[in-house]
Amino acid sequence: MPAKAIVLVALLALIGPRTALASSPATIKVDLRQAPQAIFHADLSFPAKPGPMRLAYPRWIPGDHAPAGPIENLTGLVFSANGATLPWTRDPKELDQFEVVIPKGATRLDIHLDFLAVPAIARAINPASTAATDTLAVLRWHTVLLYPMGVDIAQYKIEPSVLLPDGWQFACALPAQSSAPNPSFAPVTLEKLVDSPLLTGRYFATYQLTTKLPIRHTVHIAADDPADLVVSTEQQQALARLALEAHAMYGSWPFDHYDYLINISGKLRERPSIGGQEHGESSDDTGGPGVFTTATGKESVGDTLSHEYSHSWNGKYRRPAGEKVHDYQQPYDDSLNWVYEGLTTYLGHVLAARAGFWSLEEFYDEWANEAAAMNCRPGRVWRNLQDSATSLPTLMRAGAGWTSWRRSADYYPEGALLWLDVDVTIRKLTANRRSLDDFLHLFLAKQPGRDPTIKAYDFAELVADLEKVTPNNWALFLHTRLESHASDAPLGGLTQSGWRVTYSSQENAFEKADEGADTVSADFSIGANIKADGVVQDVIWGGPSFKAGLGPGMKILTVNDRTFSLATFRAALDETAATETRSAAATQSVRLLISNGGPTRVIAVSYQGGQRYPRLERTGQDTDYLAEIAHARSPNTSLNTSPNANPGTTSNAASDAHTGNAK
Ligand SMILES: [Zn+2]
């Protein structure tokens, strides 16, 4: 034994190894090697004192806005101290809290747990919260975390590390201190850990975006099929422009690097579209096969990536006071989600256009679809926009069926229409000299340059910042729209821009993408939404199908005496439209043979007008503020992407790129 080691052993004997261990930080080690079997193992260790100790499994998850912690999949719990197993009890009223008694002489509590990364049947919220396939996984730390009750998640630090399956690469917004297969990270606060998911997979690609900004933007993709790792040069350029346009729009940076973490798997998402969840320095997006390589994915790629990116400003850096909490067990006050999600939905649409993901025509189509959908919400007469935000956790649990009466997460699309109204109103009041961008520079940039400190906001601050842009009694403006029980959606942004919603027999591309190949949306004709197998997904409250007695869950067997298919259904709608040869003889109704338990029966839906899908139509010569809003702001149009893009690579380039970011 070398002399130095002997001295160390003597020193340890003197101060006692337990003292040394007790002062070391909490640790969490996650073993993902059984991820393909949907099993994540975790070992945690916390400094502890003798006596009762209470631990909690995170319940209220940031970004979910709801008590969505998947406690039902927490299994295999073992608490121990000094190698001896400890008995534990669960709080019979707070089912995500556990109590153990730390024995005398012990200075740490060790915990083993197994998280089952399988979907919960009843979990409508973020159904992809358990992402694991044969070739990729997403580690969302809150799923494998127990933490001591009473600590402040913004202060309490924990040291994370992960064990990956052989040959898998990874990316994470936290700077890694070691590479695959055993990445480790410096101690971080619980808040930062839960905000920093880790993407890992066998097939992995990394694209470094060149934006001429002093902030590194990187796209990481793990896909079940290597063909899905390809992001075209045009899409990379749009992502680079997104950073420039966001900078021009918001005027600040809440991060010093940003990582898009994207998993693409047919197991996790069937259609070529993408959904995501926001984090301060990264996204966590789940796409279906073909999302980057087919035209169908275009709407959601532009919208979702712009939306989640914008959340770094609105939602993460600036956050409603009711969602700025000290632990994960306190319920949120969700009443400002028409700002957190509604404003971000608006920003996502605008940036999708400004960055060039969408054409101006597609921007118009998106607003047509959103305005028409929110005009089909008779439930507004009892539940206003404000209540759709306030009751978010209950609405997130709702399935399909009578959505137009119950309402849904309408604070997204109706919130976006509200913010369009705000933007256009500012422009009209100031002869187009000011816009929502001026408000965002005040509201989303509370100090110049980079500001990494979370700052809570409330209604009063929001109104005060709007008044600074242009006086307009904004409190009244907002209250009127938030509390409206009118049958129509707040469409002032469209009408003041010289647009109105009208209908044609042709779907626009975005509506087709939303609808998918397996459903037909007849919301705006007979007032129903039907799946390819004939099952009625939903019926518009008060519409022609509602009046005829159709309801969600019924199955249509025949339509006008022909076997039901999406084609025969569309043809039956067409037959109700007057044409040159059929003006007088157009069918007056659509006859449906339905099964709903009991004997089959015929329902006749009284309707004329053919297929109807929304689009925008000019109403006059008013300034087209929609076109003004969609116009790119950033003067820096000279963009290129780095030649370092390495789709399909099997090297460690991804993790290397990441470890290079030790800031
Ligand atoms: Zn969002």
mmCIF file of N, CA, C and O and ligand atoms in Angstrom, residues 63 65 276-278 304 307-308 311 314 337 340-342 344-345 411-412, ligand 1:
data_model
loop_
_atom_site.group_PDB
_atom_site.id
_atom_site.type_symbol
_atom_site.label_atom_id
_atom_site.label_comp_id
_atom_site.label_asym_id
_atom_site.label_seq_id
_atom_site.Cartn_x
_atom_site.Cartn_y
_atom_site.Cartn_z
ATOM 1 N N GLY A 63 -45.322 21.465 -16.094
ATOM 2 C CA GLY A 63 -45.608 21.203 -17.510
ATOM 3 C C GLY A 63 -46.853 20.348 -17.691
ATOM 4 O O GLY A 63 -47.548 20.485 -18.690
ATOM 5 N N HIS A 65 -49.123 20.505 -15.304
ATOM 6 C CA HIS A 65 -50.086 21.393 -14.617
ATOM 7 C C HIS A 65 -51.071 20.614 -13.755
ATOM 8 O O HIS A 65 -52.145 21.104 -13.449
ATOM 9 N N GLY A 276 -44.999 17.440 -27.392
ATOM 10 C CA GLY A 276 -43.829 17.651 -26.552
ATOM 11 C C GLY A 276 -44.145 18.170 -25.181
ATOM 12 O O GLY A 276 -45.290 18.477 -24.851
ATOM 13 N N GLN A 277 -43.098 18.225 -24.388
ATOM 14 C CA GLN A 277 -43.196 18.884 -23.093
ATOM 15 C C GLN A 277 -41.983 19.790 -22.916
ATOM 16 O O GLN A 277 -40.882 19.452 -23.326
ATOM 17 N N GLU A 278 -42.249 20.926 -22.265
ATOM 18 C CA GLU A 278 -41.241 21.963 -22.143
ATOM 19 C C GLU A 278 -40.326 21.750 -20.950
ATOM 20 O O GLU A 278 -40.749 21.205 -19.932
ATOM 21 N N THR A 304 -45.194 22.530 -32.723
ATOM 22 C CA THR A 304 -44.762 21.952 -31.441
ATOM 23 C C THR A 304 -43.364 22.421 -31.056
ATOM 24 O O THR A 304 -43.126 22.817 -29.907
ATOM 25 N N HIS A 307 -43.501 25.987 -30.044
ATOM 26 C CA HIS A 307 -44.252 26.107 -28.789
ATOM 27 C C HIS A 307 -43.377 25.722 -27.590
ATOM 28 O O HIS A 307 -43.230 26.501 -26.642
ATOM 29 N N GLU A 308 -42.787 24.531 -27.645
ATOM 30 C CA GLU A 308 -42.005 24.077 -26.483
ATOM 31 C C GLU A 308 -40.794 24.976 -26.256
ATOM 32 O O GLU A 308 -40.414 25.256 -25.121
ATOM 33 N N HIS A 311 -41.732 28.065 -24.467
ATOM 34 C CA HIS A 311 -41.997 27.842 -23.045
ATOM 35 C C HIS A 311 -40.769 28.117 -22.179
ATOM 36 O O HIS A 311 -40.903 28.354 -20.970
ATOM 37 N N ASN A 314 -41.849 31.645 -21.537
ATOM 38 C CA ASN A 314 -43.165 31.738 -20.903
ATOM 39 C C ASN A 314 -43.571 30.370 -20.349
ATOM 40 O O ASN A 314 -44.031 29.514 -21.100
ATOM 41 N N ASN A 337 -53.426 29.690 -16.897
ATOM 42 C CA ASN A 337 -52.956 28.890 -18.028
ATOM 43 C C ASN A 337 -53.387 29.429 -19.388
ATOM 44 O O ASN A 337 -52.873 29.006 -20.416
ATOM 45 N N TYR A 340 -49.914 30.938 -19.649
ATOM 46 C CA TYR A 340 -48.851 29.926 -19.756
ATOM 47 C C TYR A 340 -49.015 29.140 -21.063
ATOM 48 O O TYR A 340 -48.080 29.038 -21.863
ATOM 49 N N GLU A 341 -50.192 28.577 -21.286
ATOM 50 C CA GLU A 341 -50.390 27.767 -22.500
ATOM 51 C C GLU A 341 -51.027 28.564 -23.641
ATOM 52 O O GLU A 341 -50.675 28.368 -24.799
ATOM 53 N N GLY A 342 -51.975 29.453 -23.329
ATOM 54 C CA GLY A 342 -52.666 30.182 -24.396
ATOM 55 C C GLY A 342 -51.742 31.122 -25.146
ATOM 56 O O GLY A 342 -51.686 31.112 -26.382
ATOM 57 N N THR A 344 -48.515 30.906 -25.198
ATOM 58 C CA THR A 344 -47.482 30.093 -25.865
ATOM 59 C C THR A 344 -48.027 29.454 -27.138
ATOM 60 O O THR A 344 -47.295 29.302 -28.123
ATOM 61 N N THR A 345 -49.299 29.089 -27.145
ATOM 62 C CA THR A 345 -49.893 28.556 -28.378
ATOM 63 C C THR A 345 -49.839 29.624 -29.469
ATOM 64 O O THR A 345 -49.480 29.345 -30.624
ATOM 65 N N TYR A 411 -58.144 26.493 -23.254
ATOM 66 C CA TYR A 411 -57.258 27.633 -22.983
ATOM 67 C C TYR A 411 -56.077 27.636 -23.950
ATOM 68 O O TYR A 411 -55.384 28.637 -24.056
ATOM 69 N N TYR A 412 -55.819 26.531 -24.665
ATOM 70 C CA TYR A 412 -54.801 26.556 -25.732
ATOM 71 C C TYR A 412 -55.348 27.314 -26.954
ATOM 72 O O TYR A 412 -54.903 28.425 -27.220
HETATM 73 ZN ZN ZN B 1 -47.413 24.139 -23.740
#
